XYZ file of C-alpha atoms in Angstrom:
685
model
C 108.580 -127.094 85.632
C 109.876 -123.741 85.594
C 112.686 -124.491 83.399
C 110.354 -126.085 81.029
C 108.109 -122.820 80.821
C 111.285 -120.752 80.261
C 111.876 -122.821 77.478
C 109.248 -122.712 75.903
C 108.399 -119.114 75.864
C 111.585 -119.537 74.318
C 110.552 -121.153 71.223
C 106.460 -119.620 71.314
C 107.048 -116.154 71.594
C 109.291 -115.836 68.218
C 107.016 -118.497 66.369
C 103.976 -116.338 67.654
C 105.555 -112.718 66.396
C 105.887 -114.265 62.921
C 102.855 -115.484 62.320
C 101.611 -112.092 63.376
C 103.882 -110.077 61.366
C 102.093 -111.375 58.142
C 99.871 -108.612 58.518
C 102.138 -105.475 58.946
C 102.372 -102.643 56.823
C 105.791 -101.493 55.725
C 107.084 -98.335 57.751
C 107.938 -95.078 57.224
C 111.734 -95.555 57.099
C 111.740 -99.383 55.168
C 111.781 -97.913 51.382
C 115.030 -95.573 52.245
C 116.590 -98.420 54.006
C 116.168 -100.479 50.701
C 117.629 -97.984 49.027
C 120.657 -97.767 50.451
C 120.899 -101.893 51.734
C 120.786 -101.772 47.340
C 123.326 -99.340 46.822
C 125.805 -101.099 49.484
C 125.586 -104.149 47.235
C 125.915 -102.945 44.343
C 129.337 -101.404 46.218
C 130.424 -104.908 46.630
C 129.195 -106.431 43.092
C 131.001 -103.456 41.375
C 134.228 -104.066 43.457
C 133.748 -100.118 44.572
C 133.343 -98.961 41.742
C 129.283 -97.863 41.969
C 129.741 -95.899 45.335
C 126.406 -94.727 45.682
C 126.658 -95.988 49.454
C 129.584 -93.740 50.531
C 126.811 -90.320 49.976
C 124.822 -89.009 51.545
C 120.864 -88.870 49.895
C 120.634 -84.761 49.943
C 120.343 -83.705 53.297
C 120.505 -87.371 54.329
C 123.565 -88.878 55.971
C 121.914 -92.492 54.366
C 125.968 -93.242 54.045
C 126.890 -92.728 58.147
C 124.120 -95.878 58.781
C 125.811 -99.231 58.842
C 122.641 -100.998 57.974
C 123.725 -104.522 58.417
C 120.372 -105.712 58.714
C 118.860 -104.484 55.281
C 122.094 -105.671 53.608
C 121.546 -108.564 55.279
C 117.913 -108.955 54.859
C 118.498 -107.840 50.962
C 120.951 -109.807 50.115
C 118.404 -112.830 50.440
C 115.741 -111.143 48.698
C 117.679 -110.763 46.112
C 119.747 -114.389 46.302
C 116.457 -116.231 46.957
C 114.319 -113.993 44.248
C 111.276 -112.964 46.526
C 108.547 -111.117 45.401
C 107.205 -110.232 48.452
C 109.804 -108.329 50.180
C 108.302 -106.830 52.556
C 106.673 -109.796 53.907
C 110.345 -111.772 53.899
C 111.332 -108.410 56.109
C 108.603 -108.826 58.485
C 109.787 -112.577 58.977
C 113.373 -111.628 59.708
C 112.216 -107.838 61.943
C 109.911 -110.350 63.610
C 112.396 -112.911 64.600
C 114.410 -109.895 65.244
C 112.238 -108.865 67.818
C 111.935 -111.831 68.648
C 115.586 -112.563 70.278
C 115.020 -109.368 71.809
C 113.028 -110.437 73.951
C 114.673 -113.951 74.458
C 117.449 -111.810 75.621
C 115.690 -109.750 78.271
C 114.255 -113.154 79.922
C 118.051 -114.863 79.777
C 118.608 -111.789 81.408
C 116.346 -111.538 84.571
C 117.172 -115.221 84.916
C 120.883 -114.602 84.861
C 120.402 -112.349 87.439
C 118.091 -114.143 89.441
C 115.555 -117.024 88.540
C 113.919 -118.713 85.641
C 110.582 -117.187 87.271
C 112.609 -113.543 86.637
C 112.761 -114.964 83.369
C 109.922 -115.700 82.968
C 108.040 -112.345 84.304
C 110.981 -110.040 81.757
C 109.772 -112.298 78.721
C 106.097 -111.465 79.387
C 106.140 -108.098 80.075
C 108.351 -107.572 77.327
C 105.682 -109.365 74.801
C 103.374 -107.134 76.469
C 105.031 -104.151 75.964
C 102.731 -103.000 73.018
C 105.436 -100.324 71.604
C 108.251 -103.078 72.080
C 106.403 -104.843 70.206
C 104.330 -103.168 67.579
C 108.254 -102.079 66.682
C 109.408 -105.243 66.232
C 107.476 -106.520 62.724
C 108.915 -103.315 60.656
C 111.257 -100.809 62.034
C 114.755 -102.379 60.633
C 117.018 -99.819 62.505
C 115.767 -99.238 65.889
C 114.740 -103.207 66.702
C 117.947 -104.619 65.279
C 120.085 -101.787 67.281
C 118.123 -102.519 70.811
C 119.073 -106.107 69.703
C 122.863 -105.676 69.389
C 122.573 -103.541 73.030
C 120.526 -105.932 75.411
C 123.264 -108.545 73.686
C 126.335 -107.096 74.285
C 125.014 -105.710 77.934
C 123.959 -109.503 78.456
C 127.531 -110.851 77.878
C 128.898 -107.812 79.507
C 127.256 -108.801 83.003
C 128.458 -112.587 82.263
C 132.177 -111.024 82.270
C 131.726 -108.486 85.475
C 129.831 -111.774 87.649
C 132.098 -114.235 86.590
C 135.120 -111.425 86.121
C 138.283 -114.197 86.738
C 137.104 -116.531 84.880
C 134.925 -116.090 81.607
C 134.615 -118.386 79.073
C 135.744 -117.869 76.192
C 132.047 -118.613 73.947
C 130.704 -115.184 76.233
C 133.553 -113.189 75.407
C 133.159 -114.548 71.870
C 129.894 -113.778 71.571
C 129.915 -110.442 73.345
C 132.283 -109.097 70.234
C 130.141 -110.279 67.477
C 127.388 -108.665 69.487
C 129.028 -105.202 69.975
C 130.921 -105.608 66.287
C 126.236 -106.506 65.291
C 125.076 -102.989 67.246
C 128.212 -101.157 65.655
C 127.190 -102.296 62.079
C 123.971 -100.917 61.918
C 124.132 -98.008 63.572
C 127.952 -96.691 64.943
C 126.836 -95.065 67.809
C 126.726 -98.183 69.380
C 130.868 -97.965 70.522
C 129.184 -96.028 73.279
C 129.079 -99.744 74.566
C 133.096 -99.029 74.674
C 132.964 -96.462 77.562
C 130.180 -99.038 79.817
C 132.689 -101.896 78.587
C 135.144 -99.886 80.216
C 133.970 -98.086 83.060
C 132.388 -101.391 84.469
C 136.014 -103.120 84.187
C 137.291 -100.339 86.066
C 135.118 -100.481 88.103
C 135.452 -103.887 88.847
C 139.027 -103.769 89.809
C 138.793 -100.781 91.846
C 136.205 -102.475 93.883
C 137.708 -105.780 93.781
C 141.402 -104.981 94.427
C 142.573 -101.564 94.357
C 144.900 -100.259 91.987
C 147.782 -101.938 94.103
C 147.072 -105.225 92.832
C 145.788 -103.861 88.876
C 148.756 -106.204 87.169
C 146.238 -108.971 88.445
C 143.947 -108.264 86.310
C 146.624 -108.859 83.123
C 144.389 -110.963 81.344
C 140.982 -109.314 82.041
C 142.754 -106.167 80.274
C 144.008 -107.624 77.459
C 140.451 -109.257 76.556
C 139.270 -105.874 76.845
C 141.646 -104.822 74.085
C 140.557 -108.208 71.713
C 137.121 -107.216 72.278
C 137.623 -103.769 71.446
C 139.776 -103.723 68.454
C 138.179 -106.432 66.837
C 134.835 -105.919 66.902
C 135.194 -102.799 65.773
C 136.824 -103.854 62.603
C 134.092 -106.720 62.136
C 131.333 -104.375 62.520
C 132.498 -102.815 59.452
C 133.187 -105.733 57.369
C 129.066 -104.501 55.306
C 129.594 -100.306 55.549
C 130.615 -99.498 52.799
C 131.611 -96.006 53.926
C 133.072 -97.516 57.427
C 135.196 -99.885 54.914
C 136.994 -97.293 52.293
C 138.980 -95.442 55.753
C 137.959 -97.085 59.122
C 140.280 -95.466 61.097
C 138.569 -91.914 60.252
C 134.840 -92.492 58.715
C 133.474 -94.409 61.911
C 134.978 -90.889 63.918
C 133.187 -88.553 61.270
C 129.977 -90.187 60.765
C 129.760 -90.435 64.727
C 130.248 -86.578 64.616
C 128.259 -85.885 61.539
C 124.882 -87.238 62.485
C 124.296 -83.939 64.307
C 124.947 -81.850 61.191
C 122.689 -83.755 58.457
C 120.269 -83.495 61.877
C 117.003 -82.377 60.074
C 113.784 -80.716 61.747
C 110.986 -82.890 61.426
C 107.848 -81.573 63.106
C 106.406 -83.465 66.092
C 103.263 -83.545 67.795
C 104.050 -82.949 71.552
C 101.781 -82.061 74.188
C 98.975 -80.833 71.142
C 101.650 -78.490 69.564
C 103.703 -79.248 66.673
C 107.321 -78.754 67.901
C 110.878 -78.837 65.659
C 112.600 -82.341 66.715
C 115.805 -80.199 66.665
C 114.592 -77.889 69.629
C 112.549 -80.306 71.792
C 111.404 -79.700 75.008
C 114.181 -81.481 77.889
C 110.509 -83.658 79.024
C 110.199 -85.193 75.691
C 111.617 -88.301 75.800
C 111.366 -89.189 79.876
C 107.129 -88.437 79.420
C 106.922 -90.393 76.267
C 108.612 -93.026 77.966
C 106.148 -93.342 80.920
C 102.751 -92.760 79.096
C 103.317 -95.173 76.817
C 104.868 -98.128 79.314
C 102.686 -100.270 80.430
C 101.820 -99.256 84.238
C 102.901 -102.715 85.452
C 105.956 -102.130 84.195
C 106.770 -98.597 85.435
C 105.588 -100.037 89.139
C 108.012 -102.801 88.696
C 111.061 -100.488 88.109
C 110.123 -98.030 90.970
C 109.724 -101.466 93.099
C 113.391 -101.845 91.304
C 115.116 -99.146 92.190
C 113.511 -99.185 96.171
C 115.368 -102.840 96.605
C 118.249 -101.343 95.332
C 118.921 -98.791 97.492
C 117.442 -100.738 100.556
C 119.327 -104.211 99.960
C 122.341 -105.114 101.004
C 123.118 -107.535 97.981
C 121.406 -106.012 94.898
C 123.292 -102.987 96.113
C 126.553 -105.176 95.737
C 125.129 -106.499 92.193
C 127.439 -104.725 89.697
C 125.497 -105.731 86.855
C 121.887 -103.869 88.013
C 124.062 -100.955 87.943
C 125.526 -101.451 84.410
C 121.746 -101.973 83.399
C 120.465 -98.719 84.905
C 123.254 -96.537 83.210
C 122.813 -98.194 80.099
C 119.471 -96.412 80.649
C 120.095 -93.235 82.132
C 123.342 -92.287 80.370
C 121.764 -92.036 76.728
C 119.020 -90.226 78.238
C 120.667 -87.547 79.827
C 123.399 -87.327 77.045
C 120.604 -86.972 74.895
C 118.864 -83.811 76.499
C 121.957 -82.355 77.388
C 122.951 -82.246 74.025
C 119.466 -81.316 72.783
C 120.157 -84.100 70.227
C 117.615 -83.980 66.971
C 114.775 -87.020 68.050
C 111.807 -87.406 66.500
C 109.195 -90.630 66.376
C 107.897 -90.857 69.952
C 110.946 -92.514 71.359
C 111.246 -95.085 69.043
C 115.419 -93.752 68.603
C 115.469 -94.597 72.264
C 113.881 -98.423 72.163
C 117.630 -99.538 73.218
C 116.934 -98.090 76.917
C 113.925 -100.718 76.829
C 114.919 -103.866 77.497
C 117.084 -103.313 80.830
C 114.638 -101.373 81.951
C 111.916 -104.302 81.544
C 115.140 -106.479 82.948
C 115.135 -104.860 86.246
C 111.333 -104.438 85.883
C 111.235 -108.061 86.136
C 113.659 -108.550 89.015
C 110.969 -105.350 90.651
C 108.116 -107.942 90.301
C 109.995 -110.968 91.594
C 110.953 -109.571 94.528
C 107.096 -108.939 95.223
C 106.319 -113.368 94.367
C 108.817 -113.857 97.046
C 107.417 -111.797 99.557
C 103.947 -113.067 98.778
C 104.134 -116.739 97.977
C 106.333 -117.053 101.213
C 102.914 -115.230 103.100
C 100.691 -117.123 101.145
C 102.535 -120.117 100.866
C 99.202 -122.216 99.572
C 98.362 -119.541 97.469
C 101.433 -120.024 94.735
C 99.129 -118.511 92.432
C 97.845 -115.689 93.582
C 101.554 -112.530 92.042
C 100.658 -114.905 88.541
C 97.010 -114.246 88.441
C 97.523 -110.405 90.262
C 100.361 -110.238 87.204
C 97.678 -111.037 84.591
C 95.367 -108.531 85.956
C 97.538 -105.910 85.920
C 98.459 -106.608 82.383
C 94.893 -106.602 81.275
C 94.913 -103.039 79.380
C 98.081 -104.178 77.173
C 97.319 -107.735 77.010
C 93.424 -106.367 75.758
C 94.942 -103.076 73.251
C 96.833 -106.216 71.217
C 94.509 -108.349 70.794
C 91.990 -105.501 69.274
C 94.464 -103.411 67.320
C 96.485 -105.690 65.926
C 98.204 -104.730 63.433
C 98.534 -101.283 64.981
C 99.938 -102.255 68.715
C 102.619 -99.688 68.803
C 100.025 -96.521 69.165
C 99.231 -97.455 72.803
C 99.546 -95.397 75.866
C 99.082 -96.561 79.074
C 96.069 -96.680 81.522
C 97.396 -93.876 83.517
C 97.344 -91.527 80.907
C 94.053 -92.022 80.072
C 95.025 -94.385 76.588
C 94.472 -93.363 72.745
C 91.650 -91.221 73.670
C 93.200 -88.605 75.313
C 96.644 -88.525 73.410
C 94.142 -88.132 69.968
C 95.578 -84.855 69.290
C 98.224 -84.464 71.794
C 100.729 -86.946 70.614
C 101.496 -89.130 67.625
C 99.693 -91.950 66.737
C 100.674 -93.500 63.458
C 103.555 -91.746 62.441
C 105.085 -95.057 61.761
C 102.440 -95.110 58.818
C 101.400 -98.760 59.781
C 97.584 -98.674 58.563
C 99.356 -97.675 54.957
C 98.893 -101.898 54.655
C 95.089 -102.272 55.391
C 94.252 -98.697 53.741
C 95.868 -99.586 50.876
C 93.982 -102.897 50.431
C 90.336 -101.640 51.884
C 90.376 -98.781 48.933
C 91.750 -101.558 45.695
C 88.905 -103.571 47.193
C 86.324 -100.783 46.891
C 87.435 -99.553 43.573
C 87.452 -103.345 41.851
C 83.713 -103.723 43.315
C 82.718 -100.688 41.903
C 84.296 -100.112 38.110
C 83.585 -101.451 34.928
C 86.816 -103.831 33.752
C 88.476 -101.783 31.324
C 88.739 -98.354 33.425
C 91.241 -97.204 34.905
C 91.383 -95.095 38.711
C 93.769 -92.830 40.214
C 94.518 -92.751 43.415
C 97.029 -90.767 45.527
C 98.638 -90.917 49.342
C 100.314 -88.972 51.872
C 103.040 -92.150 51.850
C 104.216 -93.138 48.626
C 104.726 -96.887 49.498
C 100.970 -97.852 50.108
C 101.493 -98.119 45.582
C 103.589 -101.287 46.944
C 99.921 -102.933 47.580
C 98.702 -101.533 44.852
C 101.697 -101.973 42.127
C 100.048 -105.262 40.325
C 96.337 -104.103 39.649
C 96.777 -102.365 36.421
C 93.432 -100.620 37.197
C 94.766 -97.964 39.569
C 97.079 -95.627 38.916
C 99.029 -94.461 42.152
C 100.921 -91.143 43.667
C 101.815 -89.424 46.029
C 101.151 -85.702 47.607
C 101.502 -83.789 50.810
C 97.705 -83.566 52.391
C 97.212 -80.257 52.360
C 98.500 -80.047 48.859
C 96.544 -83.101 47.479
C 93.939 -80.564 45.849
C 97.262 -79.677 42.925
C 96.612 -83.287 41.872
C 94.385 -85.366 40.080
C 92.766 -87.951 41.499
C 89.483 -89.678 42.749
C 90.717 -91.430 45.559
C 93.192 -90.509 48.262
C 94.838 -92.500 51.118
C 95.229 -90.320 53.982
C 97.059 -92.018 57.262
C 96.918 -89.631 60.557
C 99.916 -88.335 60.281
C 101.596 -84.228 59.848
C 98.267 -83.923 60.416
C 97.446 -80.299 62.402
C 96.568 -80.954 65.955
C 93.487 -78.276 65.327
C 91.863 -80.450 62.755
C 91.966 -83.175 64.563
C 90.703 -81.970 67.845
C 88.300 -79.798 66.068
C 86.983 -82.975 63.746
C 87.880 -81.283 60.706
C 90.071 -84.555 60.027
C 89.015 -87.144 58.194
C 87.834 -84.598 55.360
C 84.401 -84.402 53.497
C 84.343 -87.285 51.635
C 85.905 -89.917 53.450
C 84.340 -93.354 52.986
C 86.106 -95.345 55.143
C 88.226 -94.755 58.681
C 90.624 -97.149 60.233
C 90.463 -96.847 63.587
C 92.161 -97.622 67.013
C 90.236 -97.623 70.263
C 87.979 -95.725 68.409
C 89.986 -92.815 66.843
C 90.512 -92.442 63.118
C 94.148 -93.725 62.086
C 93.671 -93.667 58.435
C 90.994 -91.989 56.355
C 89.782 -93.311 52.575
C 88.924 -90.238 50.581
C 86.436 -90.225 47.733
C 87.197 -86.631 45.976
C 83.441 -84.939 46.098
C 84.332 -82.716 43.269
C 87.490 -81.591 40.836
C 86.792 -78.318 40.989
C 89.771 -77.875 43.630
C 91.970 -79.477 40.718
C 90.424 -77.074 37.816
C 91.239 -74.129 39.508
C 94.417 -74.455 41.222
C 95.519 -74.708 37.490
C 94.270 -71.832 36.127
C 95.962 -70.525 39.335
C 98.728 -71.591 38.132
C 98.516 -70.001 35.112
C 97.569 -67.072 36.413
C 94.027 -66.607 35.041
C 92.776 -66.129 38.328
C 89.352 -64.783 36.719
C 89.071 -68.841 36.217
C 90.323 -70.230 38.989
C 87.982 -68.181 41.291
C 84.550 -70.080 40.139
C 85.872 -72.695 40.286
C 87.237 -72.717 44.246
C 83.778 -71.592 45.261
C 82.420 -74.115 43.092
C 83.924 -77.067 45.148
C 83.532 -74.921 48.679
C 79.887 -74.847 48.153
C 80.405 -79.290 48.766
C 83.492 -78.694 51.082
C 83.413 -75.662 52.561
C 86.169 -76.945 55.545
C 88.637 -77.467 52.542
C 91.829 -75.081 54.196
C 94.294 -75.563 50.988
C 90.967 -74.579 48.924
C 89.930 -70.974 51.044
C 93.993 -70.399 51.396
C 93.537 -70.985 46.860
C 90.578 -68.876 46.697
C 92.305 -65.939 49.025
C 95.401 -66.855 46.488
C 92.771 -66.413 43.316
C 90.855 -63.386 45.585
C 94.618 -61.136 45.419
C 95.138 -61.488 41.573
C 92.290 -60.177 41.231
C 92.774 -57.035 43.633
C 90.047 -58.052 45.637
C 91.484 -57.597 48.793
C 88.985 -57.811 51.391
C 87.252 -60.746 49.617
C 91.110 -62.505 49.888
C 91.032 -62.056 53.705
C 87.652 -62.763 54.655
C 88.895 -66.178 52.595
C 91.667 -66.736 54.577
C 90.147 -65.892 57.822
C 88.411 -68.839 57.559
C 91.157 -71.637 56.372
C 92.602 -70.054 59.296
C 89.124 -71.225 61.276
C 89.825 -74.747 60.383
C 93.385 -75.067 60.742
C 95.170 -72.555 62.840
C 98.130 -70.778 62.224
C 97.627 -72.968 58.941
C 101.345 -71.322 56.969
C 99.667 -70.549 53.382
C 96.711 -69.109 54.478
C 99.123 -66.726 57.474
C 100.633 -66.212 53.894
C 97.605 -64.735 51.510
C 96.191 -62.896 54.585
C 100.024 -61.132 55.129
C 100.486 -60.603 51.213
C 96.619 -59.136 51.527
C 97.033 -56.745 54.273
C 100.055 -55.241 52.552
C 98.119 -54.939 48.494
C 96.204 -52.991 50.913
C 99.105 -50.926 52.923
C 98.152 -52.521 56.004
C 102.305 -53.185 56.783
C 101.292 -53.372 60.742
C 98.552 -55.968 59.994
C 100.974 -57.905 57.791
C 104.098 -57.964 59.474
C 102.293 -58.798 62.552
C 100.553 -61.759 60.619
C 104.085 -62.710 58.937
C 104.924 -62.784 62.617
C 102.329 -65.637 63.864
C 103.881 -67.576 60.966
C 107.238 -66.790 61.297
C 106.363 -67.951 65.259
C 104.872 -71.395 63.496
C 107.129 -72.324 60.959
C 110.496 -70.272 60.844
C 111.523 -71.516 57.470
C 108.616 -70.423 56.136
C 111.367 -67.488 53.855
C 108.363 -65.453 52.105
C 107.084 -64.429 56.176
C 110.398 -62.768 55.948
C 110.629 -61.527 52.278
C 107.276 -59.415 52.585
C 108.011 -58.843 56.203
C 111.182 -56.882 54.668
C 109.038 -55.126 51.575
C 106.919 -53.673 54.785
C 109.390 -52.672 56.483
C 111.362 -51.176 53.314
C 107.712 -49.053 53.258
C 107.942 -47.884 56.641
C 111.063 -46.647 55.920
C 112.636 -49.065 58.605
C 115.954 -50.268 56.498
C 116.923 -51.789 59.031
C 115.185 -53.835 60.442
C 113.923 -54.428 56.075
C 117.727 -56.072 56.436
C 117.504 -58.235 59.031
C 113.807 -59.210 57.982
C 115.749 -60.092 54.268
C 118.787 -61.895 56.065
C 116.585 -64.093 57.188
C 115.127 -64.590 54.458
C 117.871 -65.423 52.302
C 119.137 -67.879 55.714
C 116.721 -70.548 54.700
C 116.654 -69.735 50.865
C 119.994 -68.054 50.153
C 119.409 -67.779 46.370
C 115.939 -66.046 46.009
C 116.202 -63.246 43.876
C 113.211 -61.271 44.480
C 114.790 -60.735 47.849
C 118.337 -59.302 46.624
C 116.083 -56.863 44.176
C 114.435 -55.796 47.475
C 117.853 -55.050 49.433
C 119.227 -53.442 46.449
C 115.758 -50.805 46.715
C 117.220 -50.606 50.691
C 120.165 -50.334 49.830
C 119.253 -47.405 47.011
C 117.355 -45.721 49.425
C 120.274 -45.645 52.423
C 122.200 -44.027 49.966
C 124.142 -47.648 49.431
C 124.506 -47.156 45.344
C 126.945 -48.979 44.850
C 125.563 -51.728 47.594
C 122.447 -51.671 45.660
C 123.886 -51.959 42.420
C 125.520 -55.054 43.284
C 122.535 -56.505 44.841
C 120.479 -55.942 41.842
C 122.769 -57.342 39.427
C 121.991 -60.407 41.891
C 118.294 -60.350 41.010
C 119.095 -61.191 37.513
């Protein structure tokens, strides 16, 4: 019966996940992955003449990723002439995620029995973060699949060391090759393989009899070499120089790492300088409590049970969890998007947790022989929270925080919610239906969003024009409706309900908290004012901004723009008032702080200006104008040494900023360095 139940889950869960995938939106990574996949296909179709796949895209090292999942998917789209390519991708992504769950179940059965495999698959499917990413995450889900498959076949080898089948070795080669073909960081699997084969040899026979394992050593070499080169087949950058470029990519990710602001513990933190506990805490607060409890039970059994202590596969799984997380913390690696980039450690966690829970099943069923159903009932009750979340919030399963933490309600304004833009599709389709019900047949409407992919869901409607704008720059563009995803919205605005903003006509919520807002513009006076501001017609801009603020008085962007217009008119006291008001609605708003600092500078209140720009530089270190104006302040205070230090900081972030060269020339001239001054004056021209 249990065997049939196990096999039934292997069939039912993938089918269910394919149907669930039909409701999913494009994600934050997909358009980037599609572009690179197209470049790869063009490289192969052109015989290498079209080489965009070999080059970075600006600061993005797209060429460092193998992205075989995307290449295969894009080839299918091209071959089958698929129109709804996102839907096609999501079905394949769902199948990939389902295979992860299947291998988690197979691992549980390998280490114990069918019951463990069933528990493992149930736990994996009811893990909202893993489940939610399974439908539209083309990077982390395929990579996680490669890792768990590789670990599974490594474990089979370690548990049957002398008689491993050729079929399992072949699958191990293919699994590692697949992992490398997604992300070259999969080469860490070679370290796992070498380490645990060495441990197996040493604990079995010691160094004296090492040569009796000649067959295993040769097999390991075959696995490494063949999987390495197989993993490069769909990766042009790796193929061009297979002995150099993969290692260059491995080392090069740090060089190209881009700092991305992450909402963590109520504050925005740069992804390149996250606190040490970032990943650990995120995993703890977003993993179902039952899985955490099962993992704790496993650790207890691992320490106290001799049979468990002697199982090398347990240590393989533990190492595959602990080592990557510890290494990331040690290297202070650039991670973002919650903990999706380390999703590959989660399947091993689930497998070990299922072993812990299975041990509790054995205790209960042994003590209550007539109540075999009792542990299953307890399992169901303890999984109510994630079950309820999945049913209620589909297709936003991945926005999950466990009951011990307090759920989504407690996470709002403290942690990222829809960081992967899953609400894009529903928001765009709701807007489309709304517009079609309110406009005439020959009308056209301009819309915008802070996620450009929303246009995919509106592209076939000639009455709806689309465009992209960052949320805080939306006043600079002409639009009637705006789709705002809850991402990169300042936590101060979330906490004090300044988002969703004035004009919101609909929200998409998860557990009562908005993750997407559809906004109808309350007035176009903000845009008219911006057009005048851009032309330095401050006297014409100001009335437009003031009229707009009558209908939307909490709009921090327009308040800062109003301060800008006042500065242009020399009305610095009014500028200070409007800048401070913008900061009331968005604490440490960079543009608001900039305008406040400029107004202080114009009033020659240099200390106030310096203090303001210190706050700005602390909240946004790459805001080069903060250092520019500080340099001017210190120059006026005749503190030339500090003025030059601030100038250097400005030029670090904006090396071609000519106004800064002019100020440095003035500083040099004031110091009596005429030759140095002339050099900088020349650069300023």
